[in-house]
Coordinates of C-alpha atoms and ligand atoms in Angstrom, one line a residue:
X25 CA 0.0 0.0 0.0
X26 CA 1.4 3.4 -0.9
X27 CA 2.1 5.5 2.2
X28 CA 0.4 8.9 2.3
X29 CA 3.2 11.4 2.8
X30 CA 2.9 13.7 5.8
X31 CA 3.3 17.4 5.5
X32 CA 7.0 17.7 6.4
X33 CA 6.5 20.9 8.5
X34 CA 2.9 21.2 9.6
X35 CA -0.2 19.2 10.4
X36 CA -1.8 16.6 8.1
X37 CA -0.8 15.2 4.8
X38 CA 0.7 16.6 1.6
X39 CA -2.4 15.8 -0.4
X40 CA -4.5 18.1 1.9
X41 CA -2.6 21.3 1.0
X42 CA -5.0 24.1 0.5
X43 CA -4.6 26.4 -2.5
X44 CA -3.1 29.9 -2.2
X45 CA -6.6 31.4 -2.8
X46 CA -8.1 29.2 -0.1
X47 CA -5.4 30.2 2.3
X48 CA -5.9 33.9 1.6
X49 CA -9.6 33.7 2.1
X50 CA -9.2 31.7 5.4
X51 CA -6.5 34.1 6.6
X52 CA -8.7 37.2 6.0
X53 CA -11.6 35.6 7.9
X54 CA -9.4 34.5 10.8
X55 CA -7.7 37.9 11.1
X56 CA -11.0 39.7 11.2
X57 CA -12.4 37.3 13.7
X58 CA -9.4 37.6 16.1
X59 CA -9.0 41.3 15.6
X60 CA -5.5 41.2 14.1
X61 CA -4.4 43.2 11.1
X62 CA -1.9 41.2 9.1
X63 CA 0.4 42.0 6.1
X64 CA 0.7 39.3 3.5
X65 CA 0.8 35.6 3.9
X66 CA 4.3 34.0 4.2
X67 CA 4.8 30.9 2.0
X68 CA 6.6 27.8 3.5
X69 CA 10.1 27.1 2.2
X70 CA 9.8 24.1 -0.2
X71 CA 11.6 21.0 0.9
X72 CA 14.0 21.2 -2.1
X73 CA 15.2 24.6 -0.8
X74 CA 15.7 23.4 2.8
X75 CA 19.1 22.9 4.4
X76 CA 19.6 19.5 6.1
X77 CA 22.8 18.5 7.9
X78 CA 25.1 15.9 6.4
X79 CA 24.2 12.3 6.9
X80 CA 26.8 10.8 9.2
X81 CA 25.7 7.2 9.3
X82 CA 24.8 4.4 6.8
X83 CA 22.8 1.4 7.8
X84 CA 24.2 -2.1 7.5
X85 CA 23.1 -4.1 4.5
X86 CA 20.6 -6.2 6.4
X87 CA 18.7 -3.0 7.6
X88 CA 19.0 -1.0 4.4
X89 CA 15.5 -1.9 3.3
X90 CA 13.9 -0.3 6.3
X91 CA 16.2 2.7 6.7
X92 CA 15.6 6.0 4.9
X93 CA 17.8 9.1 4.6
X94 CA 15.9 11.1 1.9
X95 CA 15.1 14.7 2.6
X96 CA 11.4 14.1 3.2
X97 CA 12.0 11.3 5.7
X98 CA 14.6 13.3 7.6
X99 CA 12.8 16.7 7.5
X100 CA 9.4 15.3 8.5
X101 CA 11.0 13.5 11.5
X102 CA 13.1 16.5 12.6
X103 CA 10.7 18.3 14.9
X104 CA 7.6 17.7 16.8
X105 CA 4.6 20.0 16.4
X106 CA 4.9 22.8 18.9
X107 CA 4.5 26.4 17.6
X108 CA 8.4 26.6 17.5
X109 CA 8.6 23.3 15.7
X110 CA 6.1 24.3 13.0
X111 CA 7.7 27.6 12.5
X112 CA 11.2 26.2 12.1
X113 CA 9.9 23.6 9.6
X114 CA 7.9 26.3 7.8
X115 CA 11.1 28.3 7.3
X116 CA 13.1 25.3 6.1
X117 CA 15.2 24.9 9.3
X118 CA 15.9 21.3 10.0
X119 CA 19.1 21.7 12.0
X120 CA 18.3 18.7 14.2
X121 CA 17.2 16.2 11.6
X122 CA 18.0 12.6 12.3
X123 CA 20.6 11.0 10.1
X124 CA 18.3 8.1 9.4
X125 CA 14.7 7.1 9.8
X126 CA 14.2 3.3 10.5
X127 CA 10.7 1.8 10.0
X128 CA 10.8 -1.7 11.5
X129 CA 8.0 -4.0 10.3
X130 CA 8.3 -6.5 13.1
X131 CA 10.0 -6.7 16.6
X132 CA 12.9 -8.7 15.2
X133 CA 13.8 -5.8 12.9
X134 CA 13.4 -3.3 15.8
X135 CA 15.8 -5.4 18.0
X136 CA 18.3 -5.4 15.1
X137 CA 18.0 -1.6 14.8
X138 CA 18.7 -1.1 18.5
X139 CA 21.6 -3.5 18.5
X140 CA 23.1 -1.7 15.6
X141 CA 22.6 1.8 17.1
X142 CA 24.4 0.7 20.2
X143 CA 27.3 -0.7 18.2
X144 CA 27.5 2.4 16.0
X145 CA 27.3 4.9 18.9
X146 CA 24.1 6.3 17.6
X147 CA 21.2 7.7 19.7
X148 CA 17.8 6.1 19.0
X149 CA 14.6 8.1 19.2
X150 CA 11.3 6.3 19.3
X151 CA 8.7 8.1 17.1
X152 CA 5.0 7.5 16.9
X153 CA 3.1 10.4 15.2
X154 CA 5.7 13.1 15.9
X155 CA 3.0 15.3 17.5
X156 CA 5.1 16.0 20.6
X157 CA 5.0 19.7 21.7
X158 CA 7.9 19.4 24.1
X159 CA 10.8 18.5 22.0
X160 CA 10.3 14.8 22.6
X161 CA 11.3 13.6 19.1
X162 CA 13.9 16.1 18.2
X163 CA 17.4 14.7 17.4
X164 CA 19.1 17.2 19.7
X165 CA 21.2 14.5 21.4
X166 CA 24.5 16.0 22.1
X167 CA 28.1 15.5 20.9
X168 CA 28.4 12.2 22.8
X169 CA 26.7 10.4 19.9
X170 CA 28.2 9.8 16.5
X171 CA 24.7 10.1 14.9
X172 CA 21.0 9.7 15.5
X173 CA 18.4 7.3 14.2
X174 CA 14.7 8.0 14.6
X175 CA 12.7 4.8 14.9
X176 CA 9.3 5.3 13.3
X177 CA 6.7 2.8 14.5
X178 CA 4.3 3.6 11.7
X179 CA 4.5 0.1 10.1
X180 CA 3.3 -1.5 13.3
X181 CA -0.3 -0.4 13.2
X182 CA -2.6 -3.4 13.6
X183 CA -5.2 -4.5 16.1
X184 CA -3.8 -8.0 16.7
X185 CA -6.4 -9.5 19.0
X186 CA -9.7 -8.6 20.6
X187 CA -11.1 -10.2 23.7
X188 CA -14.8 -9.5 23.6
X189 CA -15.5 -11.1 27.0
X190 CA -13.0 -9.0 29.0
X191 CA -13.4 -6.1 26.6
X192 CA -9.7 -5.6 25.8
X193 CA -7.7 -5.4 22.6
X194 CA -4.0 -6.0 21.8
X195 CA -2.9 -3.2 19.6
X196 CA 0.5 -2.4 18.0
X197 CA 2.1 0.8 19.2
X198 CA 2.4 2.6 15.9
X199 CA -1.4 2.7 15.2
X200 CA -2.7 6.2 14.8
X201 CA -6.0 7.1 16.4
X202 CA -8.3 6.8 13.3
X203 CA -6.4 3.6 12.2
X204 CA -7.0 1.8 15.5
X205 CA -10.5 3.1 15.9
X206 CA -11.5 1.8 12.4
X207 CA -10.2 -1.7 13.2
X208 CA -11.9 -1.7 16.6
X209 CA -15.2 -0.6 15.0
X210 CA -15.2 -3.8 13.0
X211 CA -15.8 -5.5 16.4
X212 CA -18.3 -2.8 17.5
X213 CA -15.8 -1.5 20.0
X214 CA -13.9 1.7 20.7
X215 CA -10.9 2.7 22.8
X216 CA -12.6 6.1 23.4
X217 CA -9.3 8.0 23.8
X218 CA -9.5 11.2 21.8
X219 CA -6.7 13.7 22.3
X220 CA -6.8 16.7 20.1
X221 CA -3.9 15.3 18.1
X222 CA -5.9 12.0 17.6
X223 CA -5.6 12.1 13.8
X224 CA -1.8 11.8 13.8
X225 CA -0.7 10.6 17.2
X226 CA -0.3 6.9 18.1
X227 CA -1.1 4.4 20.9
X228 CA 2.7 4.0 21.7
X229 CA 3.1 7.8 21.8
X230 CA 0.0 8.2 24.1
X231 CA 1.4 5.6 26.5
X232 CA 5.0 7.0 26.4
X233 CA 3.6 10.5 27.2
X234 CA 0.7 9.6 29.4
X235 CA -1.6 11.4 27.1
X236 CA -5.0 12.9 28.1
X237 CA -8.0 12.3 26.0
X238 CA -11.0 14.5 25.2
X239 CA -13.2 13.3 28.1
X240 CA -13.1 15.3 31.3
X241 CA -13.6 12.8 34.1
X242 CA -12.9 9.2 35.1
X243 CA -10.8 7.5 32.3
X244 CA -9.0 10.6 31.1
X245 CA -5.4 9.4 30.7
X246 CA -4.3 6.5 28.5
X247 CA -2.8 4.7 31.5
X248 CA -6.3 4.4 32.9
X249 CA -7.1 2.2 29.8
X250 CA -3.9 0.2 30.0
X251 CA -4.1 -3.5 30.9
X252 CA -0.6 -4.6 30.0
X253 CA 2.3 -3.3 27.8
X254 CA 5.2 -4.7 25.9
X255 CA 8.4 -2.9 25.1
X256 CA 11.8 -3.8 23.5
X257 CA 14.7 -2.3 25.5
X258 CA 18.4 -2.5 24.5
X259 CA 18.6 -5.3 27.2
X260 CA 15.6 -7.4 26.4
X261 CA 11.8 -7.5 26.2
X262 CA 9.7 -5.8 29.0
X263 CA 6.3 -7.3 29.1
X264 CA 3.7 -7.3 31.9
X265 CA 0.8 -9.7 32.5
X266 CA -2.7 -8.9 31.4
X267 CA -4.5 -8.1 34.7
X268 CA -7.5 -6.0 35.6
X269 CA -5.6 -4.8 38.6
X270 CA -2.6 -5.8 40.6
X271 CA -0.9 -4.9 43.9
X272 CA 2.4 -6.6 43.0
X273 CA 4.8 -3.8 43.9
X274 CA 5.7 -0.9 41.7
X275 CA 3.7 -1.4 38.4
X276 CA 5.8 -2.2 35.3
X277 CA 3.1 -0.7 33.2
X278 CA 3.0 2.5 35.1
X279 CA 6.8 2.8 34.8
X280 CA 6.6 2.6 31.0
X281 CA 3.7 5.0 30.9
X282 CA 5.4 8.4 30.7
X283 CA 8.8 6.9 30.0
X284 CA 9.0 9.1 26.8
X285 CA 11.2 6.7 24.9
X286 CA 14.1 6.7 27.5
X287 CA 13.7 3.0 28.6
X288 CA 12.9 1.3 25.3
X289 CA 10.4 1.1 22.5
X290 CA 6.8 0.2 23.3
X291 CA 5.7 -2.2 20.6
X292 CA 2.2 -3.2 21.7
X293 CA -0.3 -3.0 24.5
X294 CA -3.5 -4.6 25.8
X295 CA -6.0 -1.8 26.3
X296 CA -9.5 -1.6 27.7
X297 CA -12.2 -1.1 25.0
X298 CA -15.9 -0.8 25.1
X299 CA -18.9 -0.6 22.8
X300 CA -19.8 2.8 21.4
X301 CA -22.0 4.8 23.8
X302 CA -25.6 4.9 22.7
X303 CA -27.1 7.2 25.4
X304 CA -26.0 10.8 25.3
X305 CA -27.1 14.1 26.6
X306 CA -25.3 17.4 26.1
X307 CA -25.7 21.1 26.4
X308 CA -23.8 24.3 26.9
X309 CA -24.2 26.3 30.1
X310 CA -23.4 30.1 30.3
X311 CA -21.9 31.7 33.4
X312 CA -21.4 35.3 34.2
X313 CA -17.6 35.0 34.4
X314 CA -15.0 32.2 34.5
X315 CA -14.7 32.0 38.3
X316 CA -18.5 31.6 38.7
X317 CA -18.2 28.7 36.3
X318 CA -15.2 27.3 38.1
X319 CA -17.1 27.2 41.4
X320 CA -19.8 25.3 39.7
X321 CA -17.4 22.8 38.1
X322 CA -15.7 22.3 41.5
X323 CA -19.1 21.2 42.9
X324 CA -19.8 19.0 39.9
X325 CA -16.4 17.3 40.2
X326 CA -17.3 16.2 43.7
X327 CA -20.8 14.8 43.1
X328 CA -19.8 11.5 41.6
X329 CA -21.8 12.3 38.5
X330 CA -18.7 12.0 36.3
X331 CA -19.8 14.0 33.2
X332 CA -17.9 12.8 30.1
X333 CA -17.5 16.4 29.0
X334 CA -17.1 19.2 31.4
X335 CA -15.0 21.8 29.6
X336 CA -15.3 25.3 31.1
X337 CA -14.2 27.9 28.6
X338 CA -13.5 31.5 29.5
X339 CA -15.4 34.2 27.6
X340 CA -12.5 35.2 25.4
X341 CA -11.8 31.6 24.4
X342 CA -15.5 30.9 23.8
X343 CA -15.5 33.8 21.4
X344 CA -12.2 32.6 19.7
X345 CA -13.6 29.1 19.2
X346 CA -17.1 30.1 18.3
X347 CA -18.5 28.4 21.4
X348 CA -19.9 31.7 22.6
X349 CA -20.1 35.5 21.9
X350 CA -17.5 36.5 24.4
X351 CA -19.9 37.9 27.0
X352 CA -20.1 34.7 29.1
X353 CA -18.0 31.7 30.1
X354 CA -19.3 28.5 28.6
X355 CA -19.4 25.1 30.1
X356 CA -19.7 22.3 27.5
X357 CA -21.4 19.6 29.5
X358 CA -22.1 16.1 28.4
X359 CA -23.0 12.6 29.7
X360 CA -22.8 9.3 27.9
X361 CA -23.3 5.6 28.6
X362 CA -23.4 2.4 26.7
X363 CA -25.8 1.0 29.2
X364 CA -28.4 3.4 30.6
X365 CA -30.2 6.7 30.0
X366 CA -28.2 9.7 31.3
X367 CA -31.1 12.2 31.5
X368 CA -31.2 12.0 35.3
X369 CA -27.5 12.8 35.7
X370 CA -27.9 15.7 33.3
X371 CA -30.9 17.0 35.3
X372 CA -28.9 16.9 38.6
X373 CA -25.9 18.6 37.0
X374 CA -28.1 21.4 35.6
X375 CA -29.7 21.8 39.0
X376 CA -26.2 22.5 40.4
X377 CA -25.4 24.8 37.4
X378 CA -28.6 26.7 38.1
X379 CA -27.6 27.2 41.8
X380 CA -24.4 28.9 40.5
X381 CA -26.3 31.2 38.2
X382 CA -25.8 29.2 35.0
X383 CA -28.3 29.3 32.1
X384 CA -28.4 26.7 29.3
X385 CA -29.6 25.6 25.9
X386 CA -32.1 22.9 25.5
X387 CA -30.5 19.5 26.3
X388 CA -29.8 17.5 23.2
X389 CA -29.8 13.7 23.2
X390 CA -27.7 11.8 20.7
X391 CA -25.9 13.8 18.0
X392 CA -24.2 17.0 18.9
X393 CA -25.4 20.4 17.8
X394 CA -25.3 24.0 19.0
X395 CA -22.5 25.6 21.0
X396 CA -21.1 22.3 22.2
X397 CA -20.7 21.0 18.7
X398 CA -19.3 24.3 17.4
X399 CA -16.7 24.0 20.1
X400 CA -15.9 20.4 19.2
X401 CA -15.5 21.1 15.5
X402 CA -13.2 24.0 16.3
X403 CA -11.3 21.7 18.7
X404 CA -10.6 19.2 15.9
X405 CA -9.7 21.9 13.3
X406 CA -7.3 23.7 15.6
X407 CA -4.1 21.9 14.5
X408 CA -4.7 23.0 10.9
X409 CA -5.5 26.5 11.9
X410 CA -2.2 26.8 13.8
X411 CA -0.3 26.2 10.5
X412 CA -2.2 29.1 9.0
X413 CA -1.5 31.4 12.0
X414 CA 2.2 30.8 11.4
X415 CA 1.9 31.9 7.8
X416 CA -0.1 35.0 9.0
X417 CA 2.6 36.0 11.5
X418 CA 0.5 35.2 14.5
X419 CA 2.1 33.6 17.5
X420 CA 0.0 30.8 19.0
X421 CA 0.9 28.4 21.7
X422 CA -0.8 26.5 24.6
X423 CA 0.4 25.8 28.1
X424 CA -1.3 23.3 30.5
X425 CA -1.1 22.3 34.1
X426 CA -3.1 20.9 37.1
X427 CA -3.6 22.2 40.6
X428 CA -5.9 21.6 43.6
X429 CA -9.1 23.7 43.9
X430 CA -8.0 25.9 46.8
X431 CA -4.9 27.1 44.9
X432 CA -6.6 27.5 41.5
X433 CA -7.8 31.1 41.8
X434 CA -4.2 32.3 42.7
X435 CA -2.7 30.2 39.9
X436 CA -5.1 31.5 37.3
X437 CA -4.6 35.1 38.2
X438 CA -0.8 34.7 38.2
X439 CA -0.5 32.8 34.9
X440 CA -2.9 35.1 33.1
X441 CA -1.0 38.1 34.3
X442 CA 2.4 36.6 33.5
X443 CA 1.3 35.5 30.0
X444 CA -0.4 38.8 29.2
X445 CA 2.6 40.8 30.3
X446 CA 5.0 38.5 28.4
X447 CA 2.8 38.5 25.3
X448 CA 2.6 42.3 25.2
X449 CA 6.3 42.8 25.9
X450 CA 7.5 40.1 23.5
X451 CA 5.3 41.2 20.6
X452 CA 6.5 44.9 20.7
X453 CA 7.7 45.8 17.2
X454 CA 5.8 43.1 15.3
X455 CA 4.4 44.0 11.9
X456 CA 1.1 42.4 12.7
X457 CA -1.1 44.7 14.8
X458 CA -3.6 43.7 17.4
X459 CA -4.0 43.0 21.1
X460 CA -2.6 39.6 22.4
X461 CA -5.4 37.2 23.5
X462 CA -4.7 35.1 26.6
X463 CA -7.4 32.7 27.5
X464 CA -8.1 29.7 29.7
X465 CA -10.3 26.5 29.7
X466 CA -10.4 23.4 31.8
X467 CA -9.5 20.2 29.9
X468 CA -10.0 17.8 32.7
X469 CA -11.5 17.9 36.2
X470 CA -10.9 15.9 39.3
X471 CA -12.6 16.0 42.7
X472 CA -9.6 17.8 44.1
X473 CA -8.8 20.1 41.2
X474 CA -8.9 21.2 37.6
X475 CA -6.4 20.9 34.7
X476 CA -6.3 24.5 33.4
X477 CA -5.1 25.0 29.8
X478 CA -4.0 28.4 28.6
X479 CA -3.9 29.7 25.0
X480 CA -1.8 32.6 23.9
X481 CA -2.3 34.4 20.5
X482 CA -0.2 37.4 19.8
X483 CA 1.5 39.3 17.0
X484 CA 4.7 37.3 16.2
X485 CA 8.0 39.2 16.4
X486 CA 9.2 39.0 12.8
X487 CA 12.4 36.9 12.6
X488 CA 12.5 36.5 16.4
X489 CA 9.6 34.1 16.9
X490 CA 11.7 31.4 18.6
X491 CA 13.1 33.9 21.2
X492 CA 9.5 35.1 21.7
X493 CA 8.4 31.5 22.2
X494 CA 11.1 31.0 24.8
X495 CA 10.2 34.3 26.6
X496 CA 6.6 33.2 26.9
X497 CA 7.4 29.6 27.9
X498 CA 9.8 30.9 30.6
X499 CA 7.3 33.4 32.1
X500 CA 4.4 31.0 32.1
X501 CA 6.3 27.9 33.3
X502 CA 7.9 30.0 36.1
X503 CA 4.5 31.2 37.2
X504 CA 3.1 27.6 37.2
X505 CA 5.9 26.2 39.3
X506 CA 5.9 29.2 41.7
X507 CA 2.2 28.4 42.5
X508 CA 3.0 24.8 43.2
X509 CA 1.3 23.4 40.1
X510 CA 2.8 20.7 37.7
X511 CA 4.8 21.7 34.6
X512 CA 2.6 19.4 32.6
X513 CA -0.8 17.7 33.0
X514 CA -0.7 15.8 29.7
X515 CA 1.8 17.3 27.3
X516 CA 4.8 15.4 28.8
X517 CA 8.3 16.7 29.6
X518 CA 10.5 16.0 26.6
X519 CA 13.5 18.3 26.2
X520 CA 11.6 21.6 26.6
X521 CA 10.1 21.1 30.1
X522 CA 13.3 19.7 31.6
X523 CA 14.4 22.8 33.7
X524 CA 11.0 22.9 35.4
X525 CA 10.6 19.1 35.7
X526 CA 14.0 18.9 37.3
X527 CA 12.8 21.4 39.9
X528 CA 9.5 19.6 40.4
X529 CA 10.5 16.0 40.9
X530 CA 12.0 14.6 44.1
X531 CA 15.8 14.0 43.7
X532 CA 15.8 10.4 45.1
X533 CA 13.2 9.6 42.4
X534 CA 15.4 11.2 39.7
X535 CA 18.3 9.0 41.0
X536 CA 16.1 5.9 40.9
X537 CA 14.9 6.7 37.3
X538 CA 18.5 7.2 36.1
X539 CA 19.5 3.9 37.6
X540 CA 16.5 2.1 36.0
X541 CA 17.5 3.6 32.7
X542 CA 21.1 2.5 33.2
X543 CA 19.8 -1.1 33.8
X544 CA 17.9 -1.4 30.6
X545 CA 19.9 1.0 28.4
X546 CA 23.5 0.9 29.7
X547 CA 24.9 2.8 26.7
X548 CA 22.3 5.6 27.2
X549 CA 21.2 5.6 23.6
X550 CA 17.5 5.8 24.2
X551 CA 16.2 9.4 23.6
X552 CA 19.1 11.1 25.4
X553 CA 18.2 14.5 26.9
X554 CA 14.6 13.6 27.6
X555 CA 13.4 13.3 31.3
X556 CA 16.9 12.5 32.8
X557 CA 20.5 12.7 31.7
X558 CA 21.9 9.2 31.2
X559 CA 24.4 8.1 34.0
Ligands
FAD21 C1 -2.3 20.1 17.9 C2 -1.9 19.2 19.0 C3 -2.9 18.8 19.9 C4 -2.5 18.0 21.0 N1 -3.5 17.5 21.8 C5 -3.2 16.7 22.9 C6 -4.2 16.2 23.8 O1 -5.4 16.5 23.6 N2 -3.8 15.4 24.8 C7 -2.5 15.1 24.9 O2 -2.2 14.3 25.9 N3 -1.5 15.5 24.1 C8 -1.8 16.3 23.1 N4 -0.8 16.8 22.2 C9 0.6 16.3 22.5 C10 0.9 15.0 21.7 O3 0.0 14.8 20.7 C11 0.9 13.8 22.7 O4 2.0 13.9 23.5 C12 0.9 12.5 22.0 O5 0.7 11.5 23.0 C13 2.1 12.1 21.3 O6 1.9 11.0 20.5 P1 2.8 10.6 19.2 O7 2.4 9.3 18.7 O8 2.7 11.7 18.2 O9 4.2 10.6 19.9 P2 5.6 11.3 19.4 O10 5.4 12.7 19.3 O11 6.1 10.6 18.2 O12 6.5 11.0 20.6 C14 6.3 11.6 21.9 C15 7.2 11.0 22.9 O13 6.9 9.6 23.1 C16 8.0 8.8 22.7 N5 7.4 7.6 21.9 C17 6.6 7.7 20.9 N6 6.3 6.4 20.5 C18 6.9 5.6 21.4 C19 7.0 4.2 21.5 N7 6.3 3.3 20.7 N8 7.8 3.7 22.5 C20 8.5 4.4 23.3 N9 8.4 5.8 23.2 C21 7.7 6.4 22.3 C22 8.9 9.7 21.8 O14 10.3 9.3 21.9 C23 8.7 11.0 22.5 O15 9.5 11.2 23.6 C24 -1.2 17.6 21.2 C25 -0.2 18.0 20.2 C26 -0.6 18.8 19.2 C27 0.5 19.2 18.2

């Protein structure tokens, strides 16, 4: 089967490229909606014009068939998909491209690639969909290594087994969201894990980063759906038993979840699946201000009602994403079940919303419409929109965290202030005109606190966008840590969050993690620079 080629710098595939006229029309509409006045639209540097570093490594004959060093393979695996990554790719900068991309078709080939990397003194970077926003897949591995091989799991994308009785499926790590969902649908099942990057990200990447899906409560993170996992390390296979639960010491699954490629390559996992929900109820509730809404969501989070959707969006973000008119905060509220009607849960949740001054649209059962569906469509279109914003000269990035309820108001105030100040200061002198937009929503809620997610849109400082990105990242991450929150709730650590992660984690734990890495990866070839420095 011919592989669809990915866009080597942005979201999606090459065959989805919009025409110049389409881009111009979209840009004009977006600029008017966001209140930015832009100059022209910048065009991406064509791949043929891009500069890539020399290839320093050739594969051995027995691996030549699965190793690629053409410009498209190297460039498209050079960066993740943060704003800074997209911008550098757009401008034809691939300074950290890997020397080779290996695409193993079976575990035996993967083992051979790892053995060869170790012999050749090359770093090895596991790669799922390359949607990391924290520098997780970038071949910035340091001078200790002769070269770098990126190991793309894309050829391992099958659902291998389905256990309908225990409702679990064995799935290969390289399966992208739509690919695994379409195979599960043949059995009437779904994994129901929908991160915003769903279209391009993979099961292995989700596990390696402890990804968070679209749903707000209960099984929000991929590890909640994990029954067992199998990985190939440089010192053998790490595979756990399929168990619904186990108290046998530190969990081998939990240790691989969030390992970000430093311990080995996840090749497959048994995950919990379920039939598609048939009972749904959803609506959008308006609140007079974000904090009014937050008080309501706090109460909802502690009722045991477990709404599947409970995204509180501040007025500015509601206006940005067309979920509202900007005059009120909007709570996208939904319940679903495969088994029972959910109307009574919705009724009780709305009673609570009413007691906090909320007002709502008529509740819809089944298919989504209205503000909640406008918001969902905008959510799924967002990655494509970001590519357009780069061409328009508009800075756009998101920052996420989690904190307990009693500290949330102070965190919110401080992060919004830090982000706004940094956005204004860092965009001084930009050609694009317009006020920065700093907004917040909750992506997930827990009984003891929310996961707030901040979006910054601002005029980009021409030619200095990466410095601007660093200034904002520094200001916001410092504010997050100073308030005692986590540097990441679901975007992972990678290379970009290292300074704050190093500050956040307990030192004895860091020592234990380094030692664990040394046991399974004594040469330290697995994704060096991510999470810990090799011993
Ligand atoms: C527009 C956009 C929206 C996003 N939305 C969300 C969201 O809603 N929720 C969320 O959690 N994240 C989100 N992310 C971040 C990103 O999609 C997640 O971190 C995702 O889990 C990465 O999956 P991937 O397959 O693309 O992994 P990659 O980007 O390829 O890799 C990420 C990390 O995992 C390691 N890795 C990948 N595969 C394996 C493997 N098989 N074995 C061992 N290590 C491996 C890599 O080495 C790297 O360190 C978003 C990113 C973008 C750009």
